[in-house]
Amino acid sequence: MASPIRVVVTGAAGQIAYSLIYQIAKGDVFGADQPLVLLLLDIPPMMGVLEGVVMEIHDCALPLVAGVVPTDDPAVAFKDVDAAFLVGSMPRKQGMERKDLLSANVKIFKVQGEALDKHAKKNVKVLVVGNPANTNALICSKYAPSIPRGNFTAMTRLDQNRGRAQVAARLGVAVGKVRNVIIWGNHSATQVPDVGSATVEVGGKAVPVRDAVKDDAWLLGEFITTIQKRGAAVIAARKMSSAMSAAKAAGDHMHDLWQGTAPGEFVSMGVVSDGSYGAPKDIVFSFPVTIQNKEWKIVQGLSVDDKLKPLLEATGSELLEEKAEALAVCKH
Ligand code: NAI
């Protein structure tokens, strides 16, 4: 058996963590043979609830769990970690846009960036889930200068999964048949879901989704707005923000970072922009990436429909605005 890796989940007493910890602990993310020590961070008032989560982890009797450390101290939580799921923050309430959350949440990611810088392994893989995820990831990396910027990623995988599910439902096929749906930009209502490079497997052959759906008006219209507004629709129905699906997406994202992407397949994640596809540089922008040896690479040379180009510009502008606001908040 391999020696245990150290994995931190922040917001460990919250609703996303409640689904996520189980996936991690049973081997879905880092592999069925990879033991791990779980470091669970939340804030002091949540320590009682967290104690209950710890009891349940023990009661799951999962053989890969080599230790569980609940704590409210970032210095303990981030000590020598190999992988970090930064979930902890204030969730969006009904009627709130992610921007409203920015000032409240960005400071958490400054503090956690500093703690990662001081205590984590230098090759730690950091996934930011807490919103506004892209900008939080940017701030976190800024305050962790000793860790490579490429090690910080933000989650748009839930949007990608939503996109695959919508296309699969439209075509009446299993979701596993739909590949390479892209999410560009911010994990917000300005995100750009794009099926221009997506395929669906029909009779063992990969067919472009556009040819299979045969309805560009839907693919460039209602499909996009459905994905953009899906988070708000779940909140309206559940009165709470997406949790089971967010946890699944966080597991998928880290799984692919750790294990790599399948040949011919790419996934979307927020990464520090190098200006590819005309996106502004130095913001965390969601791009299609492939992953090998735990390193991601932006997929180059994909064609983007002219109708989507202004949308890509708008989501990039929103991220520049968020960055300016976040930097101003962090100065105080
Ligand atoms: P929740 O409110 O159930 O749990 C959040 C937990 O974080 C709470 O236990 C809270 O005490 C804890 N927390 C707050 N400040 C903290 C800090 N400084 N350090 C450690 N823990 C802290 O919220 P939920 O539903 O689990 O959502 C968490 C975040 O994930 C929210 O920001 C939400 O908007 C975001 N989210 C992101 C998605 C994405 O696709 N990127 C999708 C769905 C949610």
Coordinates of C-alpha atoms and ligand atoms in Angstrom, one line a residue:
M1 CA 0.0 0.0 0.0
A2 CA 1.2 3.6 -0.8
S3 CA 1.9 5.9 2.1
P4 CA -1.0 8.2 3.1
I5 CA -1.4 11.6 1.4
R6 CA -2.7 14.5 3.3
V7 CA -5.9 16.1 2.0
V8 CA -7.6 19.2 3.5
V9 CA -11.2 20.1 3.0
T10 CA -12.3 23.5 4.3
G11 CA -15.9 24.3 5.1
A12 CA -15.8 20.8 6.4
A13 CA -19.0 21.1 8.4
G14 CA -20.9 22.5 5.5
Q15 CA -23.2 20.9 3.0
I16 CA -20.9 20.4 0.0
A17 CA -18.2 18.9 2.3
Y18 CA -20.8 16.4 3.6
S19 CA -21.0 14.8 0.2
L20 CA -17.4 15.4 -0.8
I21 CA -15.6 13.9 2.2
Y22 CA -17.3 10.6 1.5
Q23 CA -16.2 10.5 -2.1
I24 CA -12.6 11.3 -1.2
A25 CA -12.5 8.9 1.7
K26 CA -13.8 5.9 -0.3
G27 CA -11.2 6.3 -3.0
D28 CA -13.1 7.9 -5.8
V29 CA -10.7 10.8 -6.2
F30 CA -7.2 9.8 -5.4
G31 CA -7.6 6.1 -6.3
A32 CA -8.8 2.9 -4.6
D33 CA -5.3 2.1 -3.3
Q34 CA -4.4 5.5 -2.0
P35 CA -4.7 5.9 1.8
L36 CA -5.2 9.4 3.1
V37 CA -5.3 11.6 6.2
L38 CA -8.3 13.9 6.2
L39 CA -7.7 17.4 7.6
L40 CA -11.0 19.1 8.2
L41 CA -11.1 22.9 8.7
D42 CA -14.1 25.0 9.7
I43 CA -14.7 28.0 12.0
P44 CA -14.9 27.8 15.8
P45 CA -18.8 27.9 16.1
M46 CA -18.9 24.8 13.8
M47 CA -16.6 22.6 15.8
G48 CA -19.6 20.7 17.4
V49 CA -21.1 20.0 14.0
L50 CA -17.7 19.0 12.7
E51 CA -17.3 16.5 15.6
G52 CA -20.5 14.8 14.3
V53 CA -19.0 14.6 10.8
V54 CA -15.9 13.0 12.2
M55 CA -18.0 10.4 14.0
E56 CA -19.8 9.6 10.8
I57 CA -16.5 9.2 8.9
H58 CA -15.3 6.7 11.5
D59 CA -18.7 4.9 11.3
C60 CA -18.3 4.5 7.6
A61 CA -15.4 2.1 8.4
L62 CA -13.5 3.1 5.3
P63 CA -10.2 1.3 4.9
L64 CA -8.4 4.1 3.1
V65 CA -8.8 6.6 6.0
A66 CA -5.5 6.7 7.9
G67 CA -6.5 9.6 10.1
V68 CA -9.0 12.4 10.6
V69 CA -8.0 15.8 12.0
P70 CA -10.9 18.3 12.7
T71 CA -9.6 21.8 13.4
D72 CA -10.4 25.5 13.4
D73 CA -6.7 26.4 12.9
P74 CA -5.4 26.9 9.3
A75 CA -1.8 26.2 10.5
V76 CA -3.0 22.7 11.5
A77 CA -5.3 22.1 8.6
F78 CA -2.7 23.0 5.9
K79 CA 0.3 21.3 7.5
D80 CA 2.1 19.4 4.7
V81 CA -1.0 18.9 2.6
D82 CA -0.8 17.3 -0.8
A83 CA -4.2 18.4 -2.0
A84 CA -6.6 21.1 -0.8
F85 CA -10.3 21.5 -1.5
L86 CA -11.1 25.1 -0.5
V87 CA -14.9 25.0 -0.1
G88 CA -15.4 27.0 3.1
S89 CA -17.0 30.4 2.6
M90 CA -20.4 31.9 2.7
P91 CA -22.9 30.4 0.2
R92 CA -25.0 32.4 -2.1
K93 CA -28.5 33.0 -0.9
Q94 CA -31.6 33.3 -3.1
G95 CA -31.5 36.5 -5.2
M96 CA -27.8 37.1 -4.5
E97 CA -25.3 37.2 -7.4
R98 CA -21.8 35.9 -6.8
K99 CA -20.5 39.4 -6.9
D100 CA -22.3 40.3 -3.7
L101 CA -20.3 37.6 -2.0
L102 CA -17.0 38.9 -3.1
S103 CA -16.0 41.2 -0.3
A104 CA -17.2 38.7 2.3
N105 CA -15.3 35.8 0.9
V106 CA -12.2 37.1 -0.7
K107 CA -10.5 37.8 2.6
I108 CA -10.9 34.1 3.6
F109 CA -8.9 33.2 0.6
K110 CA -6.2 35.7 1.3
V111 CA -5.7 34.2 4.8
Q112 CA -5.8 30.7 3.4
G113 CA -3.3 31.5 0.7
E114 CA -0.9 32.8 3.4
A115 CA -1.5 29.6 5.4
L116 CA -0.9 27.4 2.4
D117 CA 2.3 29.3 1.6
K118 CA 3.6 28.7 5.1
H119 CA 2.5 25.2 5.8
A120 CA 1.5 23.2 2.7
K121 CA 3.8 21.1 0.5
K122 CA 5.1 23.2 -2.5
N123 CA 3.5 20.8 -5.0
V124 CA 0.1 21.0 -3.3
K125 CA -2.9 21.0 -5.8
V126 CA -5.4 23.6 -4.7
L127 CA -9.0 23.5 -5.9
V128 CA -11.1 26.5 -5.1
V129 CA -14.9 25.8 -4.9
G130 CA -16.0 28.7 -2.6
N131 CA -17.5 31.6 -4.6
P132 CA -16.6 33.7 -6.4
A133 CA -14.3 30.7 -7.2
N134 CA -12.2 32.2 -10.0
T135 CA -11.3 35.3 -8.2
N136 CA -10.8 33.6 -4.9
A137 CA -8.3 31.2 -6.6
L138 CA -6.5 34.2 -8.0
I139 CA -6.2 35.9 -4.6
C140 CA -5.3 32.6 -2.9
S141 CA -2.4 32.1 -5.3
K142 CA -1.3 35.8 -5.0
Y143 CA -0.9 35.3 -1.2
A144 CA 1.0 32.0 -1.7
P145 CA 3.9 33.1 -3.8
S146 CA 6.1 30.1 -3.0
I147 CA 3.6 27.7 -4.6
P148 CA 3.5 27.6 -8.4
R149 CA 0.5 29.6 -9.8
G150 CA -0.4 26.6 -12.0
N151 CA -1.2 24.6 -8.8
F152 CA -4.3 26.8 -8.1
T153 CA -7.4 26.0 -10.1
A154 CA -11.1 27.1 -9.7
M155 CA -14.1 24.8 -10.2
T156 CA -16.2 25.1 -13.4
R157 CA -16.7 21.4 -13.6
L158 CA -20.2 21.6 -12.2
D159 CA -21.1 23.8 -15.2
Q160 CA -19.4 21.3 -17.5
N161 CA -21.3 18.4 -16.0
R162 CA -24.6 20.4 -16.2
G163 CA -23.8 21.0 -19.9
R164 CA -23.2 17.4 -20.6
A165 CA -26.4 16.4 -18.8
Q166 CA -28.5 18.9 -20.8
V167 CA -27.1 17.7 -24.1
A168 CA -27.5 14.1 -23.2
A169 CA -31.1 14.7 -22.1
R170 CA -31.9 16.5 -25.3
L171 CA -30.5 13.7 -27.4
G172 CA -31.9 10.9 -25.2
V173 CA -28.5 9.3 -24.7
A174 CA -26.5 8.4 -21.6
V175 CA -24.4 11.3 -20.2
G176 CA -21.2 9.3 -20.6
K177 CA -21.6 9.5 -24.4
V178 CA -21.3 13.3 -24.4
R179 CA -17.7 14.6 -24.3
N180 CA -15.7 17.9 -24.5
V181 CA -18.4 20.4 -23.5
I182 CA -16.4 23.6 -22.7
I183 CA -17.0 26.2 -20.1
W184 CA -15.2 29.5 -20.8
G185 CA -14.6 32.3 -18.3
N186 CA -16.1 32.9 -14.9
H187 CA -18.2 30.5 -12.8
S188 CA -21.0 33.0 -12.8
A189 CA -24.0 34.0 -14.9
T190 CA -21.6 35.3 -17.5
Q191 CA -19.9 31.9 -18.1
V192 CA -19.9 30.7 -21.7
P193 CA -21.0 27.0 -22.1
D194 CA -19.9 25.9 -25.6
V195 CA -20.6 22.7 -27.5
G196 CA -18.7 23.7 -30.6
S197 CA -16.1 21.1 -30.0
A198 CA -18.3 18.6 -28.2
T199 CA -19.1 15.1 -29.5
V200 CA -21.7 12.5 -28.8
E201 CA -21.0 8.8 -29.4
V202 CA -23.5 7.3 -31.8
G203 CA -23.0 3.7 -32.9
G204 CA -19.4 3.7 -31.6
K205 CA -18.5 6.9 -33.6
A206 CA -17.9 10.4 -32.2
V207 CA -20.4 12.8 -33.9
P208 CA -20.3 16.6 -33.4
V209 CA -23.0 17.5 -31.0
R210 CA -24.1 20.3 -33.3
D211 CA -24.8 17.7 -36.1
A212 CA -26.6 15.4 -33.7
V213 CA -28.8 18.1 -32.1
K214 CA -29.4 19.9 -35.4
D215 CA -30.7 23.0 -33.6
D216 CA -28.2 25.8 -33.4
A217 CA -30.8 28.2 -32.1
W218 CA -31.2 26.0 -29.0
L219 CA -27.5 25.4 -28.6
L220 CA -26.6 29.0 -28.9
G221 CA -29.6 30.2 -26.9
E222 CA -31.6 28.3 -24.4
F223 CA -28.9 25.7 -23.7
I224 CA -26.5 28.5 -22.7
T225 CA -28.9 30.4 -20.5
T226 CA -30.1 27.1 -18.8
I227 CA -26.5 26.4 -17.7
Q228 CA -25.8 29.9 -16.7
K229 CA -28.9 30.0 -14.5
R230 CA -28.9 26.4 -13.3
G231 CA -27.3 27.3 -9.9
A232 CA -30.0 29.9 -9.3
A233 CA -32.7 27.4 -10.3
V234 CA -31.4 24.8 -7.8
I235 CA -31.4 27.5 -5.1
A236 CA -35.0 28.5 -6.0
A237 CA -36.1 24.8 -5.7
R238 CA -34.1 23.6 -2.8
K239 CA -33.7 26.9 -0.9
M240 CA -30.1 26.0 -0.6
S241 CA -27.2 26.1 -3.1
S242 CA -26.2 23.0 -5.1
A243 CA -24.3 20.6 -2.9
M244 CA -24.5 17.0 -4.0
S245 CA -23.7 18.0 -7.6
A246 CA -21.1 20.5 -6.5
A247 CA -19.3 17.8 -4.4
K248 CA -19.4 15.4 -7.3
A249 CA -17.9 18.0 -9.6
A250 CA -15.1 18.8 -7.0
G251 CA -14.3 15.1 -6.9
D252 CA -14.2 14.9 -10.7
H253 CA -12.0 18.0 -11.0
M254 CA -9.4 16.8 -8.5
H255 CA -9.6 13.2 -9.9
D256 CA -8.6 14.5 -13.3
L257 CA -5.8 16.7 -11.9
W258 CA -4.4 13.7 -10.0
Q259 CA -5.0 10.9 -12.6
G260 CA -4.9 12.9 -15.9
T261 CA -7.5 13.2 -18.7
A262 CA -8.4 10.4 -21.1
P263 CA -6.9 10.5 -24.6
G264 CA -9.0 12.8 -26.8
E265 CA -10.8 14.3 -23.9
F266 CA -10.5 17.6 -22.3
V267 CA -12.1 19.2 -19.2
S268 CA -12.8 22.8 -18.2
M269 CA -11.2 24.5 -15.2
G270 CA -10.4 28.0 -14.0
V271 CA -6.6 28.5 -14.4
V272 CA -4.4 31.5 -14.5
S273 CA -4.8 32.9 -18.0
D274 CA -1.9 33.3 -20.4
G275 CA -4.1 35.2 -22.9
S276 CA -5.2 32.2 -24.9
Y277 CA -8.3 32.7 -27.0
G278 CA -8.1 36.5 -26.4
A279 CA -8.9 36.2 -22.6
P280 CA -7.3 38.8 -20.5
K281 CA -4.0 37.7 -18.9
D282 CA -3.5 37.3 -15.1
I283 CA -7.1 36.4 -14.2
V284 CA -8.4 32.9 -13.4
F285 CA -10.4 32.1 -16.5
S286 CA -12.0 28.7 -17.3
F287 CA -10.4 27.0 -20.3
P288 CA -10.5 23.5 -21.8
V289 CA -7.4 21.7 -20.5
T290 CA -5.8 18.3 -20.8
I291 CA -3.8 16.9 -17.9
Q292 CA -0.8 14.7 -17.7
N293 CA 1.6 14.1 -14.8
K294 CA -0.6 16.4 -12.7
E295 CA 0.1 19.3 -15.0
W296 CA -2.7 21.0 -17.0
K297 CA -2.3 22.5 -20.5
I298 CA -4.8 24.7 -22.2
V299 CA -6.1 23.1 -25.4
Q300 CA -5.1 25.3 -28.3
G301 CA -6.6 25.8 -31.8
L302 CA -10.3 25.1 -31.1
S303 CA -12.7 27.1 -33.2
V304 CA -15.1 29.3 -31.3
D305 CA -18.4 30.4 -32.9
D306 CA -18.5 34.1 -33.8
K307 CA -21.7 34.5 -31.8
L308 CA -19.9 33.4 -28.6
K309 CA -17.0 35.8 -29.0
P310 CA -18.7 38.8 -27.4
L311 CA -19.8 36.5 -24.5
L312 CA -16.2 35.5 -24.0
E313 CA -15.2 39.1 -23.9
A314 CA -17.9 39.9 -21.4
T315 CA -17.0 37.1 -19.0
G316 CA -13.3 38.2 -19.2
S317 CA -14.3 41.8 -18.4
E318 CA -16.3 40.6 -15.4
L319 CA -13.3 38.8 -14.1
L320 CA -11.1 41.9 -14.5
E321 CA -13.7 43.9 -12.5
E322 CA -13.8 41.2 -9.8
K323 CA -10.0 41.2 -9.6
A324 CA -9.9 44.9 -9.1
E325 CA -12.5 44.8 -6.4
A326 CA -10.8 41.8 -4.7
L327 CA -7.4 43.5 -4.7
A328 CA -9.0 46.6 -3.2
V329 CA -10.7 44.5 -0.4
C330 CA -7.5 42.7 0.4
K331 CA -5.6 46.0 1.0
H332 CA -7.7 46.8 4.0
Ligands
NAI1 P1 -22.3 25.8 3.6 O1 -22.7 27.1 4.2 O2 -23.1 24.7 3.8 O3 -20.8 25.5 4.2 C1 -19.8 26.4 4.2 C2 -19.0 26.1 5.4 O4 -17.8 26.9 5.3 C3 -19.7 26.4 6.7 O5 -19.6 25.2 7.6 C4 -18.9 27.5 7.3 O6 -18.8 27.5 8.7 C5 -17.5 27.3 6.6 N1 -16.6 28.4 6.6 C6 -16.9 29.7 6.6 N2 -15.8 30.5 6.7 C7 -14.8 29.6 6.8 C8 -13.4 29.8 6.9 N3 -12.8 31.0 7.0 N4 -12.6 28.7 7.0 C9 -13.1 27.4 7.0 N5 -14.5 27.2 6.9 C10 -15.3 28.3 6.8 O7 -22.0 26.1 2.1 P2 -21.9 25.1 0.9 O8 -23.2 24.9 0.3 O9 -21.1 23.9 1.3 O10 -21.1 26.0 -0.2 C11 -19.7 26.4 0.0 C12 -19.2 27.3 -1.1 O11 -19.2 26.7 -2.3 C13 -20.1 28.5 -1.3 O12 -19.2 29.7 -1.5 C14 -20.9 28.3 -2.5 O13 -21.3 29.5 -3.2 C15 -19.8 27.5 -3.3 N6 -20.3 26.8 -4.5 C16 -19.5 26.7 -5.6 C17 -19.8 26.0 -6.7 C18 -18.9 26.0 -7.9 O14 -19.4 25.4 -8.9 N7 -17.8 26.6 -8.0 C19 -21.1 25.3 -6.7 C20 -21.8 25.3 -5.5 C21 -21.4 26.1 -4.4

